[in-house]
Amino acid sequence: MQRPVHTYVQLCGQFVVELRGSRVEQRFPSRQGRTLFAYLVLHRTRAVGRDELTEAIWGDAAPANRAQALTVLLSKLRAAVGSDVLAGRGAVRLALEPGARVDVEQALAAVHRAESAVVQHDWVRAWSASLCAEYVAARALLPGQDDLPWLDGWRRRLDDTREKALETYAAACLGLGGTELAGAERAARRLIDHNPLRESAYGTLMQTLAARGQVPEALRVYEQACTVLRRELGIPPGPALAHLHTRLLGGRESLAGGG
């Protein structure tokens, strides 16, 4: 059978551009060419003006002949990807074929599906969607390019996506119960390591440990949360975490299967 032709762009981790089944990123004109293409991918729902592109590529270090430099860069990139992909002269739009996959877009969509599935207690769907989102968001966006201010917002967005993915994965594993409880514990601990101020992560870890019969350890997690929140923010845990702690102390917690 003939291999399906597809288009895939990977901006997190290794930079990969596959257009209609062919890898083309090696044809790109330098680091600026990759930056230009990435910016257009992340804004592919609209046409982007030349001044905006110049700012995105060079920032305050734009060359004196910036207009000509951008024209040359666009010409070289158009030669690499095709004029049908890089359309427009004044304002430029990236036109990927229908069904094209972009890893950043996939991660954002997957974490939304995971959160929706958790609300519906659809643990299997939440489990798979959260894994998809975390797989992408755990990798750096355009690694090695740390002098581009516009990347900061996207990196924060992906960092938030990773936290949500870990949280929904832990919730899904807790909901599934059984052997998946170990995965819930690992994800909750990774989330706490990544963001020690995220109260919901402590709650998920406490529920998971209680479901595994480790109530004393769950209570110690609460004390850890108290210490961190008071030291860093000067506040006690919120009502949800305090209520969970009270239930554990009262011995009324039965959390296997996410109940």
Coordinates of N, CA, C and O in Angstrom, one line a residue, residues 138-204:
A138 N 6.5 18.8 27.6 CA 7.7 18.6 28.4 C 9.0 19.0 27.7 O 10.0 19.1 28.3
R139 N 8.9 19.2 26.4 CA 10.1 19.5 25.6 C 10.2 21.0 25.4 O 9.1 21.7 25.3
A140 N 11.4 21.5 25.2 CA 11.5 23.0 25.1 C 11.1 23.4 23.7 O 11.3 22.8 22.7
L141 N 10.4 24.6 23.7 CA 10.0 25.2 22.4 C 11.2 25.9 21.8 O 11.8 26.8 22.4
L142 N 11.6 25.5 20.6 CA 12.8 26.1 19.9 C 14.0 26.2 20.8 O 14.4 27.3 21.2
P143 N 14.5 25.1 21.3 CA 15.6 25.1 22.3 C 16.8 25.8 21.7 O 17.1 25.8 20.5
G144 N 17.5 26.6 22.6 CA 18.7 27.3 22.1 C 18.4 28.7 21.7 O 19.3 29.5 21.4
Q145 N 17.1 29.0 21.5 CA 16.8 30.4 21.0 C 16.2 31.1 22.2 O 14.9 31.1 22.4
D146 N 17.0 31.7 23.0 CA 16.6 32.4 24.2 C 16.6 33.9 24.2 O 16.5 34.6 25.2
D147 N 16.8 34.5 23.0 CA 16.9 35.9 22.8 C 15.7 36.5 22.0 O 15.8 37.6 21.5
L148 N 14.6 35.7 22.0 CA 13.4 36.1 21.3 C 12.3 36.4 22.3 O 11.7 35.4 22.8
P149 N 12.0 37.6 22.6 CA 11.0 37.9 23.6 C 9.6 37.3 23.4 O 8.9 36.9 24.3
W150 N 9.2 37.2 22.1 CA 7.9 36.6 21.8 C 7.8 35.2 22.1 O 6.6 34.7 22.3
L151 N 8.9 34.5 22.3 CA 8.8 33.1 22.7 C 8.4 32.9 24.1 O 7.9 31.8 24.5
D152 N 8.7 33.9 24.9 CA 8.4 33.7 26.4 C 6.9 33.4 26.6 O 6.6 32.6 27.4
G153 N 6.0 34.1 25.9 CA 4.6 33.9 26.1 C 4.2 32.5 25.7 O 3.4 31.8 26.4
W154 N 4.7 32.0 24.6 CA 4.4 30.7 24.1 C 5.0 29.6 25.1 O 4.4 28.6 25.4
R155 N 6.2 29.9 25.6 CA 6.8 28.9 26.5 C 6.0 28.9 27.9 O 5.8 27.8 28.4
R156 N 5.5 30.0 28.3 CA 4.7 30.0 29.5 C 3.4 29.3 29.3 O 2.9 28.5 30.1
R157 N 2.8 29.4 28.1 CA 1.6 28.7 27.7 C 1.8 27.2 27.7 O 1.0 26.4 28.2
L158 N 3.0 26.8 27.2 CA 3.3 25.4 27.1 C 3.6 24.8 28.5 O 3.3 23.7 28.8
D159 N 4.2 25.7 29.3 CA 4.5 25.2 30.7 C 3.2 25.0 31.5 O 3.1 24.0 32.2
D160 N 2.2 25.9 31.3 CA 0.9 25.7 31.9 C 0.2 24.5 31.3 O -0.4 23.8 32.1
T161 N 0.4 24.2 30.0 CA -0.2 23.0 29.4 C 0.4 21.8 30.1 O -0.3 20.8 30.3
R162 N 1.7 21.8 30.3 CA 2.4 20.7 30.9 C 1.8 20.4 32.3 O 1.5 19.3 32.7
E163 N 1.6 21.5 33.1 CA 1.1 21.3 34.5 C -0.3 20.7 34.4 O -0.7 19.8 35.2
K164 N -1.1 21.3 33.5 CA -2.5 20.8 33.3 C -2.5 19.3 32.9 O -3.3 18.5 33.3
A165 N -1.6 19.0 32.0 CA -1.5 17.6 31.5 C -1.1 16.6 32.7 O -1.7 15.5 32.8
L166 N -0.1 17.0 33.5 CA 0.2 16.2 34.6 C -0.9 16.0 35.6 O -1.2 14.9 36.1
E167 N -1.6 17.1 35.8 CA -2.8 17.1 36.7 C -3.9 16.2 36.2 O -4.5 15.4 37.0
T168 N -4.2 16.3 34.9 CA -5.3 15.5 34.4 C -4.9 14.1 34.3 O -5.7 13.2 34.4
Y169 N -3.6 13.8 34.0 CA -3.2 12.4 33.9 C -3.3 11.8 35.3 O -3.7 10.7 35.5
A170 N -2.9 12.5 36.4 CA -3.0 12.0 37.7 C -4.4 11.7 38.1 O -4.8 10.7 38.7
A171 N -5.3 12.7 37.7 CA -6.7 12.5 38.0 C -7.3 11.3 37.3 O -8.1 10.5 37.8
A172 N -6.8 11.1 36.0 CA -7.3 9.9 35.2 C -6.9 8.6 35.9 O -7.6 7.7 36.0
C173 N -5.6 8.6 36.3 CA -5.1 7.4 36.9 C -5.8 7.1 38.2 O -6.1 5.9 38.5
L174 N -6.0 8.1 39.0 CA -6.8 8.0 40.2 C -8.2 7.5 40.0 O -8.7 6.6 40.7
G175 N -8.8 8.0 38.9 CA -10.1 7.6 38.6 C -10.2 6.1 38.1 O -11.1 5.4 38.4
L176 N -9.2 5.7 37.4 CA -9.1 4.3 36.9 C -8.8 3.4 38.0 O -9.3 2.2 38.1
G177 N -8.0 3.8 39.0 CA -7.7 3.0 40.2 C -6.8 1.8 39.9 O -6.2 1.7 38.8
G178 N -6.7 0.9 40.8 CA -5.9 -0.3 40.6 C -4.5 0.0 40.3 O -3.9 0.8 41.0
T179 N -3.9 -0.7 39.3 CA -2.5 -0.5 39.0 C -2.2 0.9 38.5 O -1.0 1.3 38.5
E180 N -3.2 1.7 38.1 CA -2.9 3.0 37.6 C -2.6 4.0 38.8 O -2.2 5.1 38.5
L181 N -2.9 3.6 40.0 CA -2.6 4.5 41.1 C -1.1 4.9 41.2 O -0.8 6.0 41.7
A182 N -0.3 4.0 40.9 CA 1.2 4.3 40.9 C 1.5 5.4 39.9 O 2.3 6.3 40.2
G183 N 0.8 5.4 38.8 CA 1.0 6.5 37.8 C 0.5 7.8 38.3 O 1.1 8.9 38.1
A184 N -0.6 7.8 39.0 CA -1.2 9.0 39.6 C -0.2 9.6 40.6 O 0.0 10.8 40.7
E185 N 0.4 8.7 41.5 CA 1.3 9.2 42.4 C 2.6 9.9 41.8 O 3.0 11.0 42.2
R186 N 3.1 9.2 40.8 CA 4.3 9.7 40.1 C 4.0 11.1 39.4 O 4.8 12.0 39.5
A187 N 2.8 11.2 38.8 CA 2.5 12.4 38.1 C 2.2 13.6 39.1 O 2.7 14.7 38.9
A188 N 1.6 13.3 40.2 CA 1.3 14.3 41.2 C 2.6 14.8 41.8 O 2.8 16.0 42.1
R189 N 3.6 13.9 42.1 CA 4.9 14.3 42.6 C 5.7 15.1 41.6 O 6.3 16.0 42.0
R190 N 5.6 14.7 40.4 CA 6.3 15.5 39.4 C 5.7 16.9 39.3 O 6.4 17.9 39.1
L191 N 4.4 17.0 39.4 CA 3.8 18.3 39.3 C 4.2 19.2 40.5 O 4.4 20.4 40.4
I192 N 4.2 18.6 41.7 CA 4.7 19.3 42.9 C 6.1 19.8 42.7 O 6.5 20.9 43.1
D193 N 7.0 18.9 42.2 CA 8.4 19.3 42.0 C 8.4 20.5 41.0 O 9.3 21.4 41.1
H194 N 7.6 20.4 40.0 CA 7.6 21.5 38.9 C 7.0 22.8 39.4 O 7.5 23.8 39.1
N195 N 5.9 22.7 40.2 CA 5.3 23.9 40.7 C 4.8 23.6 42.2 O 3.7 23.2 42.4
P196 N 5.7 23.9 43.1 CA 5.4 23.6 44.5 C 4.2 24.4 45.1 O 3.8 24.1 46.2
L197 N 3.8 25.4 44.4 CA 2.7 26.2 44.9 C 1.3 25.8 44.3 O 0.3 26.4 44.7
R198 N 1.2 24.7 43.6 CA 0.0 24.3 43.0 C -0.7 23.4 44.0 O -0.5 22.2 44.1
E199 N -1.7 24.0 44.7 CA -2.4 23.3 45.8 C -3.1 22.0 45.3 O -3.1 21.0 46.0
S200 N -3.7 22.1 44.1 CA -4.4 20.9 43.6 C -3.5 19.7 43.5 O -4.0 18.6 43.6
A201 N -2.3 19.9 43.2 CA -1.3 18.8 43.1 C -1.2 18.1 44.4 O -1.1 16.8 44.4
Y202 N -1.1 18.8 45.5 CA -1.0 18.2 46.8 C -2.3 17.4 47.1 O -2.2 16.3 47.7
G203 N -3.4 18.0 46.7 CA -4.7 17.3 46.9 C -4.8 16.0 46.2 O -5.2 14.9 46.7
T204 N -4.3 16.0 44.9 CA -4.3 14.7 44.1 C -3.4 13.7 44.7 O -3.7 12.5 44.8

